[in-house]
mmCIF file of C-alpha atoms in Angstrom:
data_model
loop_
_atom_site.group_PDB
_atom_site.id
_atom_site.type_symbol
_atom_site.label_atom_id
_atom_site.label_comp_id
_atom_site.label_asym_id
_atom_site.label_seq_id
_atom_site.Cartn_x
_atom_site.Cartn_y
_atom_site.Cartn_z
ATOM 1 C CA MET A 24 179.662 -7.147 -11.481
ATOM 2 C CA TYR A 25 181.979 -5.364 -9.041
ATOM 3 C CA SER A 26 182.926 -1.681 -8.741
ATOM 4 C CA PRO A 27 186.065 -0.940 -6.709
ATOM 5 C CA ILE A 28 186.235 2.712 -5.640
ATOM 6 C CA VAL A 29 189.810 3.954 -5.958
ATOM 7 C CA ARG A 30 191.653 7.241 -6.080
ATOM 8 C CA ASN A 31 193.714 7.513 -9.267
ATOM 9 C CA ARG A 32 197.008 7.575 -7.368
ATOM 10 C CA GLN A 33 199.977 5.622 -8.610
ATOM 11 C CA SER A 34 200.101 2.855 -6.005
ATOM 12 C CA GLU A 35 196.387 2.102 -6.356
ATOM 13 C CA MET A 36 196.138 2.458 -10.121
ATOM 14 C CA LEU A 37 199.134 0.224 -10.847
ATOM 15 C CA ALA A 38 197.120 -2.644 -9.362
ATOM 16 C CA PHE A 39 194.869 -2.454 -12.419
ATOM 17 C CA ARG A 40 197.756 -2.869 -14.852
ATOM 18 C CA HIS A 41 198.136 -6.473 -13.771
ATOM 19 C CA LEU A 42 194.471 -7.578 -13.847
ATOM 20 C CA SER A 43 193.683 -10.431 -16.204
ATOM 21 C CA LYS A 44 191.340 -9.972 -19.152
ATOM 22 C CA GLU A 45 188.865 -12.329 -17.509
ATOM 23 C CA THR A 46 188.820 -10.288 -14.283
ATOM 24 C CA ARG A 47 188.273 -7.039 -16.195
ATOM 25 C CA GLN A 48 185.066 -8.450 -17.659
ATOM 26 C CA HIS A 49 183.533 -8.457 -14.177
ATOM 27 C CA VAL A 50 184.773 -5.016 -13.073
ATOM 28 C CA MET A 51 183.411 -1.503 -13.669
ATOM 29 C CA PRO A 52 185.786 0.601 -11.547
ATOM 30 C CA ILE A 53 185.037 3.979 -10.021
ATOM 31 C CA PHE A 54 188.081 6.222 -10.460
ATOM 32 C CA ASP A 55 187.884 9.274 -8.191
ATOM 33 C CA VAL A 56 190.430 11.983 -8.995
ATOM 34 C CA ALA A 57 192.786 12.197 -6.016
ATOM 35 C CA THR A 58 193.279 15.522 -4.290
ATOM 36 C CA PRO A 59 196.806 16.916 -3.866
ATOM 37 C CA SER A 60 198.404 17.391 -0.474
ATOM 38 C CA LYS A 61 197.103 20.334 1.554
ATOM 39 C CA THR A 62 200.637 21.695 1.660
ATOM 40 C CA ALA A 63 201.050 21.643 -2.146
ATOM 41 C CA ASP A 64 201.215 25.030 -3.853
ATOM 42 C CA PRO A 65 198.834 25.548 -6.837
ATOM 43 C CA PRO A 66 201.353 24.630 -9.584
ATOM 44 C CA SER A 67 202.431 21.472 -7.733
ATOM 45 C CA GLY A 68 198.824 20.523 -7.030
ATOM 46 C CA GLN A 69 197.878 20.970 -10.665
ATOM 47 C CA LYS A 70 200.853 18.887 -11.799
ATOM 48 C CA TYR A 71 199.913 16.139 -9.329
ATOM 49 C CA VAL A 72 196.301 15.925 -10.494
ATOM 50 C CA GLU A 73 197.202 16.043 -14.179
ATOM 51 C CA GLY A 74 199.815 13.323 -13.713
ATOM 52 C CA ASN A 75 197.257 11.070 -12.050
ATOM 53 C CA ILE A 76 194.737 11.699 -14.828
ATOM 54 C CA TYR A 77 197.350 10.849 -17.444
ATOM 55 C CA ARG A 78 198.021 7.591 -15.591
ATOM 56 C CA THR A 79 194.297 6.794 -15.832
ATOM 57 C CA GLU A 80 194.623 6.865 -19.614
ATOM 58 C CA LYS A 81 197.288 4.159 -19.417
ATOM 59 C CA LEU A 82 195.466 1.879 -16.993
ATOM 60 C CA ALA A 83 191.734 2.114 -17.771
ATOM 61 C CA ALA A 84 191.825 -0.058 -20.899
ATOM 62 C CA GLY A 85 189.911 -3.314 -21.058
ATOM 63 C CA PHE A 86 186.884 -2.356 -18.948
ATOM 64 C CA SER A 87 183.448 -2.139 -20.576
ATOM 65 C CA ALA A 88 182.952 1.171 -18.774
ATOM 66 C CA VAL A 89 184.629 3.281 -16.094
ATOM 67 C CA PHE A 90 182.863 5.592 -13.649
ATOM 68 C CA VAL A 91 184.736 8.881 -13.186
ATOM 69 C CA ASP A 92 184.323 11.302 -10.285
ATOM 70 C CA SER A 93 186.141 14.240 -8.705
ATOM 71 C CA SER A 94 184.417 14.226 -5.314
ATOM 72 C CA GLU A 95 187.615 14.833 -3.324
ATOM 73 C CA LEU A 96 188.782 17.926 -5.178
ATOM 74 C CA ASP A 97 188.050 21.505 -4.232
ATOM 75 C CA PRO A 98 185.128 22.589 -6.464
ATOM 76 C CA THR A 99 187.222 25.499 -7.760
ATOM 77 C CA PHE A 100 190.121 23.289 -8.913
ATOM 78 C CA ARG A 101 190.833 23.394 -12.638
ATOM 79 C CA LEU A 102 193.333 21.754 -14.968
ATOM 80 C CA SER A 103 195.708 23.674 -17.236
ATOM 81 C CA GLY A 104 193.668 25.710 -19.652
ATOM 82 C CA GLY A 105 190.730 25.921 -17.250
ATOM 83 C CA ALA A 106 189.196 22.484 -17.923
ATOM 84 C CA HIS A 107 187.180 20.836 -15.160
ATOM 85 C CA PRO A 108 189.060 17.781 -13.754
ATOM 86 C CA LEU A 109 186.035 15.554 -14.370
ATOM 87 C CA ILE A 110 186.227 16.327 -18.079
ATOM 88 C CA GLY A 111 189.944 15.544 -18.025
ATOM 89 C CA ALA A 112 189.346 12.203 -16.303
ATOM 90 C CA ALA A 113 186.633 11.258 -18.803
ATOM 91 C CA ALA A 114 188.891 12.174 -21.737
ATOM 92 C CA ALA A 115 191.630 9.923 -20.316
ATOM 93 C CA VAL A 116 189.193 6.997 -20.147
ATOM 94 C CA VAL A 117 188.157 7.626 -23.756
ATOM 95 C CA LYS A 118 191.797 7.582 -24.864
ATOM 96 C CA SER A 119 192.209 4.224 -23.120
ATOM 97 C CA GLY A 120 189.482 2.790 -25.328
ATOM 98 C CA SER A 121 186.906 2.473 -22.574
ATOM 99 C CA ARG A 122 183.625 4.344 -22.002
ATOM 100 C CA PRO A 123 183.410 6.951 -19.227
ATOM 101 C CA ILE A 124 180.290 7.281 -17.091
ATOM 102 C CA PRO A 125 180.355 10.592 -15.184
ATOM 103 C CA VAL A 126 179.401 10.573 -11.513
ATOM 104 C CA THR A 127 177.432 13.334 -9.864
ATOM 105 C CA GLY A 128 175.368 13.732 -6.692
ATOM 106 C CA LEU A 129 172.419 15.587 -5.282
ATOM 107 C CA HIS A 130 174.602 18.279 -3.705
ATOM 108 C CA ARG A 131 177.309 18.923 -6.320
ATOM 109 C CA ASP A 132 178.125 22.448 -7.465
ATOM 110 C CA THR A 133 176.906 23.841 -10.781
ATOM 111 C CA ALA A 134 180.307 23.518 -12.483
ATOM 112 C CA HIS A 135 180.447 19.808 -11.653
ATOM 113 C CA GLN A 136 176.944 19.256 -13.002
ATOM 114 C CA ASP A 137 177.842 21.175 -16.170
ATOM 115 C CA ALA A 138 180.912 18.954 -16.602
ATOM 116 C CA VAL A 139 178.778 15.814 -16.243
ATOM 117 C CA PHE A 140 176.429 16.879 -18.992
ATOM 118 C CA ALA A 141 179.265 18.091 -21.212
ATOM 119 C CA ILE A 142 180.743 14.573 -20.990
ATOM 120 C CA ARG A 143 177.399 13.015 -21.848
ATOM 121 C CA LYS A 144 177.052 15.279 -24.877
ATOM 122 C CA GLU A 145 180.609 14.624 -26.035
ATOM 123 C CA GLN A 146 180.128 10.866 -25.756
ATOM 124 C CA GLN A 147 176.681 11.019 -27.342
ATOM 125 C CA GLN A 148 175.269 8.854 -24.626
ATOM 126 C CA ASN A 149 172.868 9.649 -21.826
ATOM 127 C CA GLY A 150 174.247 7.529 -19.008
ATOM 128 C CA LEU A 151 175.352 8.970 -15.689
ATOM 129 C CA CYS A 152 175.781 7.822 -12.098
ATOM 130 C CA ILE A 153 174.273 9.515 -9.036
ATOM 131 C CA ARG A 154 176.367 8.993 -5.907
ATOM 132 C CA LEU A 155 174.443 8.976 -2.627
ATOM 133 C CA ASP A 156 176.072 9.175 0.787
ATOM 134 C CA ILE A 157 174.827 7.649 4.025
ATOM 135 C CA THR A 158 172.819 10.797 4.851
ATOM 136 C CA ASP A 159 171.060 10.587 1.490
ATOM 137 C CA VAL A 160 170.242 6.936 2.126
ATOM 138 C CA GLY A 161 168.884 7.794 5.577
ATOM 139 C CA THR A 162 166.486 10.432 4.188
ATOM 140 C CA ALA A 163 164.880 8.143 1.643
ATOM 141 C CA THR A 164 161.785 10.148 0.688
ATOM 142 C CA LEU A 165 163.656 13.429 0.271
ATOM 143 C CA THR A 166 166.463 11.687 -1.607
ATOM 144 C CA TYR A 167 164.101 9.908 -3.996
ATOM 145 C CA LYS A 168 162.473 13.233 -4.836
ATOM 146 C CA GLY A 169 165.894 14.790 -5.399
ATOM 147 C CA ILE A 170 166.854 11.978 -7.782
ATOM 148 C CA GLN A 171 163.634 12.368 -9.729
ATOM 149 C CA ASP A 172 164.069 16.152 -9.941
ATOM 150 C CA LEU A 173 167.679 15.830 -11.147
ATOM 151 C CA LEU A 174 166.727 13.363 -13.860
ATOM 152 C CA ALA A 175 163.656 15.304 -14.975
ATOM 153 C CA ALA A 176 165.567 18.599 -15.171
ATOM 154 C CA ASN A 177 167.996 16.980 -17.598
ATOM 155 C CA SER A 178 165.535 14.780 -19.523
ATOM 156 C CA ILE A 179 167.113 11.518 -18.337
ATOM 157 C CA VAL A 180 165.037 8.396 -17.810
ATOM 158 C CA PRO A 181 165.867 6.149 -14.822
ATOM 159 C CA SER A 182 166.922 3.270 -17.090
ATOM 160 C CA LEU A 183 169.944 5.359 -18.154
ATOM 161 C CA ALA A 184 170.998 6.237 -14.594
ATOM 162 C CA TYR A 185 173.186 4.246 -12.212
ATOM 163 C CA LEU A 186 172.816 4.813 -8.476
ATOM 164 C CA LEU A 187 175.836 4.407 -6.195
ATOM 165 C CA LEU A 188 174.873 3.985 -2.552
ATOM 166 C CA ASP A 189 178.187 4.864 -0.926
ATOM 167 C CA LEU A 190 177.596 3.895 2.699
ATOM 168 C CA GLN A 191 181.153 4.973 3.606
ATOM 169 C CA CYS A 192 182.639 3.856 6.933
ATOM 170 C CA LEU A 193 180.772 0.853 8.356
ATOM 171 C CA HIS A 194 183.399 -0.343 10.820
ATOM 172 C CA GLY A 195 181.865 -1.233 14.168
ATOM 173 C CA LEU A 196 178.257 -0.697 13.050
ATOM 174 C CA ASP A 197 175.349 -3.109 13.462
ATOM 175 C CA ILE A 198 174.270 -4.516 10.123
ATOM 176 C CA GLU A 199 170.514 -4.577 10.727
ATOM 177 C CA PRO A 200 169.852 -0.795 11.006
ATOM 178 C CA VAL A 201 171.938 -0.094 7.889
ATOM 179 C CA VAL A 202 170.102 -2.763 5.899
ATOM 180 C CA LYS A 203 166.760 -1.332 7.000
ATOM 181 C CA GLN A 204 167.773 2.127 5.782
ATOM 182 C CA VAL A 205 168.843 0.802 2.393
ATOM 183 C CA ASN A 206 165.715 -1.310 1.994
ATOM 184 C CA ARG A 207 163.555 1.701 2.791
ATOM 185 C CA LEU A 208 165.130 3.553 -0.113
ATOM 186 C CA PHE A 209 164.796 0.440 -2.294
ATOM 187 C CA MET A 210 161.036 0.463 -1.681
ATOM 188 C CA LEU A 211 160.900 3.813 -3.461
ATOM 189 C CA LEU A 212 163.438 3.004 -6.162
ATOM 190 C CA GLU A 213 161.671 -0.199 -7.222
ATOM 191 C CA GLU A 214 159.005 1.922 -8.911
ATOM 192 C CA ASP A 215 161.484 2.363 -11.778
ATOM 193 C CA ARG A 216 164.053 0.268 -13.584
ATOM 194 C CA TRP A 217 167.586 1.688 -13.289
ATOM 195 C CA ALA A 218 170.722 0.978 -15.280
ATOM 196 C CA GLY A 219 172.172 -0.466 -12.088
ATOM 197 C CA ILE A 220 172.232 0.039 -8.325
ATOM 198 C CA ILE A 221 175.675 -0.228 -6.733
ATOM 199 C CA VAL A 222 175.926 -0.698 -2.967
ATOM 200 C CA GLY A 223 179.137 -0.444 -0.983
ATOM 201 C CA GLY A 224 181.334 1.215 1.607
ATOM 202 C CA TYR A 225 184.353 0.202 3.651
ATOM 203 C CA GLY A 226 184.690 -1.960 6.733
ATOM 204 C CA MET A 227 188.170 -1.089 7.961
ATOM 205 C CA PRO A 228 188.567 1.803 10.442
ATOM 206 C CA ASP A 229 189.820 5.142 9.147
ATOM 207 C CA GLN A 230 192.903 4.605 11.298
ATOM 208 C CA LEU A 231 194.135 1.021 11.122
ATOM 209 C CA SER A 232 195.894 1.458 14.462
ATOM 210 C CA MET A 233 192.426 1.468 16.060
ATOM 211 C CA ALA A 234 192.019 -2.198 15.107
ATOM 212 C CA VAL A 235 195.515 -3.654 15.296
ATOM 213 C CA SER A 236 198.571 -2.530 17.225
ATOM 214 C CA THR A 237 202.125 -2.524 15.896
ATOM 215 C CA ASN A 238 203.906 -5.872 15.683
ATOM 216 C CA ASN A 239 200.569 -7.657 15.657
ATOM 217 C CA GLN A 240 197.995 -9.275 13.400
ATOM 218 C CA THR A 241 194.228 -9.692 13.381
ATOM 219 C CA TYR A 242 191.170 -10.336 11.219
ATOM 220 C CA LEU A 243 188.784 -7.529 10.269
ATOM 221 C CA LYS A 244 185.234 -8.322 9.232
ATOM 222 C CA ARG A 245 184.222 -7.247 5.723
ATOM 223 C CA ILE A 246 180.993 -5.777 7.031
ATOM 224 C CA GLU A 247 180.290 -3.844 3.814
ATOM 225 C CA GLN A 248 180.077 -7.151 1.956
ATOM 226 C CA ASP A 249 177.749 -8.638 4.573
ATOM 227 C CA ILE A 250 175.476 -5.613 4.201
ATOM 228 C CA PHE A 251 175.554 -5.936 0.431
ATOM 229 C CA TYR A 252 174.515 -9.592 0.528
ATOM 230 C CA ALA A 253 171.647 -8.699 2.870
ATOM 231 C CA VAL A 254 170.283 -5.865 0.711
ATOM 232 C CA ALA A 255 170.906 -7.734 -2.560
ATOM 233 C CA ALA A 256 168.261 -10.222 -1.410
ATOM 234 C CA TYR A 257 165.703 -7.470 -2.004
ATOM 235 C CA LYS A 258 163.913 -8.457 -5.210
ATOM 236 C CA MET A 259 164.028 -5.647 -7.742
ATOM 237 C CA GLY A 260 163.884 -5.431 -11.505
ATOM 238 C CA THR A 261 167.252 -3.654 -11.486
ATOM 239 C CA PRO A 262 170.712 -5.267 -11.320
ATOM 240 C CA ILE A 263 172.322 -4.724 -7.902
ATOM 241 C CA TRP A 264 176.067 -5.108 -7.505
ATOM 242 C CA PHE A 265 178.853 -4.576 -5.021
ATOM 243 C CA ALA A 266 181.318 -1.718 -4.475
ATOM 244 C CA ASP A 267 184.031 -1.147 -1.892
ATOM 245 C CA TYR A 268 187.168 0.909 -1.267
ATOM 246 C CA THR A 269 189.441 -2.138 -1.717
ATOM 247 C CA ILE A 270 191.946 -2.059 1.192
ATOM 248 C CA LEU A 271 192.225 1.732 1.647
ATOM 249 C CA PRO A 272 189.679 3.957 3.401
ATOM 250 C CA PRO A 273 189.199 7.340 1.702
ATOM 251 C CA SER A 274 190.765 9.052 4.709
ATOM 252 C CA VAL A 275 194.177 7.697 3.640
ATOM 253 C CA VAL A 276 196.153 10.490 1.976
ATOM 254 C CA GLU A 277 199.571 10.674 0.366
ATOM 255 C CA LEU A 278 201.936 12.320 2.828
ATOM 256 C CA ASP A 279 205.466 13.563 2.515
ATOM 257 C CA TRP A 280 207.661 10.556 3.285
ATOM 258 C CA ARG A 281 210.270 12.828 4.849
ATOM 259 C CA LEU A 282 207.741 13.904 7.472
ATOM 260 C CA ILE A 283 206.335 10.507 8.428
ATOM 261 C CA ARG A 284 209.237 8.085 7.960
ATOM 262 C CA LYS A 285 210.024 8.088 11.692
ATOM 263 C CA VAL A 286 206.571 6.815 12.654
ATOM 264 C CA MET A 287 205.437 4.858 9.572
ATOM 265 C CA THR A 288 205.111 1.092 9.942
ATOM 266 C CA PRO A 289 204.857 -1.697 7.359
ATOM 267 C CA LYS A 290 201.431 -3.277 7.016
ATOM 268 C CA ALA A 291 199.429 -5.504 4.704
ATOM 269 C CA LEU A 292 195.738 -6.330 4.305
ATOM 270 C CA TYR A 293 195.133 -9.660 2.593
ATOM 271 C CA THR A 294 191.546 -10.119 1.434
ATOM 272 C CA LEU A 295 189.698 -13.299 2.403
ATOM 273 C CA GLU A 296 186.122 -14.392 1.740
ATOM 274 C CA ASP A 297 184.543 -12.611 4.699
ATOM 275 C CA SER A 298 187.428 -10.687 6.280
ATOM 276 C CA TRP A 299 190.868 -9.169 5.850
ATOM 277 C CA PHE A 300 193.942 -10.669 7.429
ATOM 278 C CA VAL A 301 195.855 -7.648 8.720
ATOM 279 C CA VAL A 302 199.531 -7.650 9.697
ATOM 280 C CA ARG A 303 201.471 -4.674 11.071
ATOM 281 C CA GLY A 304 205.156 -4.339 11.877
ATOM 282 C CA SER A 305 207.068 -1.710 13.835
ATOM 283 C CA ALA A 306 208.293 1.700 12.733
ATOM 284 C CA PHE A 307 210.782 1.444 9.863
ATOM 285 C CA SER A 308 213.134 3.875 11.591
ATOM 286 C CA SER A 309 213.420 1.973 14.895
ATOM 287 C CA HIS A 310 213.012 -1.722 14.009
ATOM 288 C CA PRO A 311 216.326 -3.477 13.266
ATOM 289 C CA ASP A 312 214.866 -5.085 10.115
ATOM 290 C CA GLY A 313 213.494 -1.823 8.705
ATOM 291 C CA TYR A 314 211.903 -2.533 5.326
ATOM 292 C CA ASN A 315 212.857 -6.186 5.615
ATOM 293 C CA GLN A 316 209.929 -6.605 7.990
ATOM 294 C CA TYR A 317 207.913 -7.143 4.808
ATOM 295 C CA TYR A 318 209.609 -10.532 4.413
ATOM 296 C CA SER A 319 208.054 -11.710 7.672
ATOM 297 C CA ILE A 320 204.699 -10.168 6.772
ATOM 298 C CA ALA A 321 204.714 -12.084 3.480
ATOM 299 C CA GLU A 322 205.558 -15.310 5.307
ATOM 300 C CA GLU A 323 202.565 -14.807 7.606
ATOM 301 C CA ILE A 324 200.226 -14.385 4.623
ATOM 302 C CA VAL A 325 201.576 -17.337 2.655
ATOM 303 C CA ALA A 326 201.184 -19.546 5.757
ATOM 304 C CA LEU A 327 197.421 -18.922 5.801
ATOM 305 C CA ASP A 328 195.191 -21.848 4.874
ATOM 306 C CA GLU A 329 193.227 -19.306 2.792
ATOM 307 C CA TYR A 330 196.234 -18.049 0.832
ATOM 308 C CA CYS A 331 195.209 -18.268 -2.828
ATOM 309 C CA GLY A 332 198.544 -19.380 -4.238
ATOM 310 C CA GLN A 333 201.175 -17.610 -6.274
ATOM 311 C CA GLU A 334 199.354 -18.194 -9.574
ATOM 312 C CA TYR A 335 196.128 -16.529 -8.437
ATOM 313 C CA SER A 336 197.030 -12.905 -9.173
ATOM 314 C CA TYR A 337 199.929 -10.509 -9.603
ATOM 315 C CA GLY A 338 199.518 -9.524 -5.955
ATOM 316 C CA ASP A 339 199.697 -13.118 -4.766
ATOM 317 C CA LYS A 340 202.832 -13.725 -6.826
ATOM 318 C CA TYR A 341 204.409 -10.578 -5.358
ATOM 319 C CA ILE A 342 203.657 -11.767 -1.823
ATOM 320 C CA TRP A 343 204.952 -15.271 -2.578
ATOM 321 C CA ASP A 344 208.226 -13.955 -3.989
ATOM 322 C CA CYS A 345 208.666 -11.772 -0.929
ATOM 323 C CA SER A 346 208.031 -14.733 1.379
ATOM 324 C CA GLN A 347 210.834 -16.552 -0.432
ATOM 325 C CA ARG A 348 213.043 -13.482 0.076
ATOM 326 C CA ALA A 349 213.548 -13.278 -3.672
ATOM 327 C CA GLY A 350 214.709 -9.725 -4.293
ATOM 328 C CA SER A 351 213.643 -6.574 -2.481
ATOM 329 C CA ALA A 352 211.219 -6.699 0.429
ATOM 330 C CA GLY A 353 209.267 -3.866 -1.199
ATOM 331 C CA SER A 354 207.929 -0.531 -0.010
ATOM 332 C CA PRO A 355 204.599 0.791 1.317
ATOM 333 C CA ALA A 356 203.621 1.778 -2.247
ATOM 334 C CA SER A 357 204.490 -1.580 -3.843
ATOM 335 C CA TRP A 358 202.609 -3.434 -1.103
ATOM 336 C CA ILE A 359 199.523 -1.280 -1.648
ATOM 337 C CA THR A 360 199.688 -2.224 -5.346
ATOM 338 C CA ALA A 361 200.005 -5.935 -4.531
ATOM 339 C CA CYS A 362 197.240 -6.006 -1.915
ATOM 340 C CA VAL A 363 194.825 -3.935 -4.036
ATOM 341 C CA ASN A 364 195.497 -6.203 -7.014
ATOM 342 C CA HIS A 365 194.744 -9.353 -4.988
ATOM 343 C CA HIS A 366 191.658 -7.722 -3.500
ATOM 344 C CA VAL A 367 190.184 -6.684 -6.855
ATOM 345 C CA ALA A 368 190.875 -10.076 -8.463
ATOM 346 C CA PHE A 369 189.477 -11.958 -5.464
ATOM 347 C CA THR A 370 186.371 -9.788 -5.051
ATOM 348 C CA ALA A 371 185.604 -9.686 -8.782
ATOM 349 C CA ASN A 372 185.715 -13.471 -8.834
ATOM 350 C CA ALA A 373 183.398 -13.692 -5.814
ATOM 351 C CA HIS A 374 180.846 -11.348 -7.404
ATOM 352 C CA SER A 375 181.204 -12.472 -11.012
ATOM 353 C CA THR A 376 177.753 -14.072 -10.985
#
């Protein structure tokens, strides 16, 4: 099983529209309600969030279950009519025909916790997911007690609880210390059987420019996957599976195109077995090819020995067509959709066992 962690923004969510039925069988996505821009006024922010939640309803079908979270939003944010955004996200998943599993944490506010248990009651099922950050993982004994207290206070047995170990940014870290921290927590968790333990993070830097300059290309190690394989060797009675942030670190936010068009550059991250192939162009506003730089980027990807072929996924077909200069070169949003789609299909296949 594989759990991609994505914000429910248009460019990311559209990648799920084009997943095959077979791929969906191996995916339990984590849809985190995206926060509006800091410059958005309250009505615009509410419209943005509600639009993204509505899109979830259209694109969450076909998964056995979908984890829903609202970790990015201000705790005081509410939908029209005063509903908590987590409840809105869960309702959208229900309308899609899938089953929502609400996500909480050891440090969430009371309103979030109330929303989690309202969803459980509405769905007449007791499952939930507890999301742990790297600090939680590093304080294993305290964290284990917190998990036990949370479950006991709400009469939930461990076998109905999923644990998401969200290790967050792992770029540039040594694998061994991280694995030791996770295994230390595993030593406590193995006392119980859980619904599932999900381990992941992201291996690209928060700012891609830190790893690759403009008009250049490189390979980035998928360190979060290496860490997962190391900790998955720990023998437990609980299923352990992989999560990641696909090709976008959570620090990436939607910005006003009018403000950033002068400095924005085309880029693509093509997922390989143990790395990403990363290509960056020059600023759209100053390069003579402008958006047409994507044609050259596509050609670089298709020339890879590891390129999966145009029949592999929607994303691969998109890249192939662009390399053949068939139609538009695309936009930053359409390339995010294509690269996320390839990544999810490729990673789900790798972890399908």
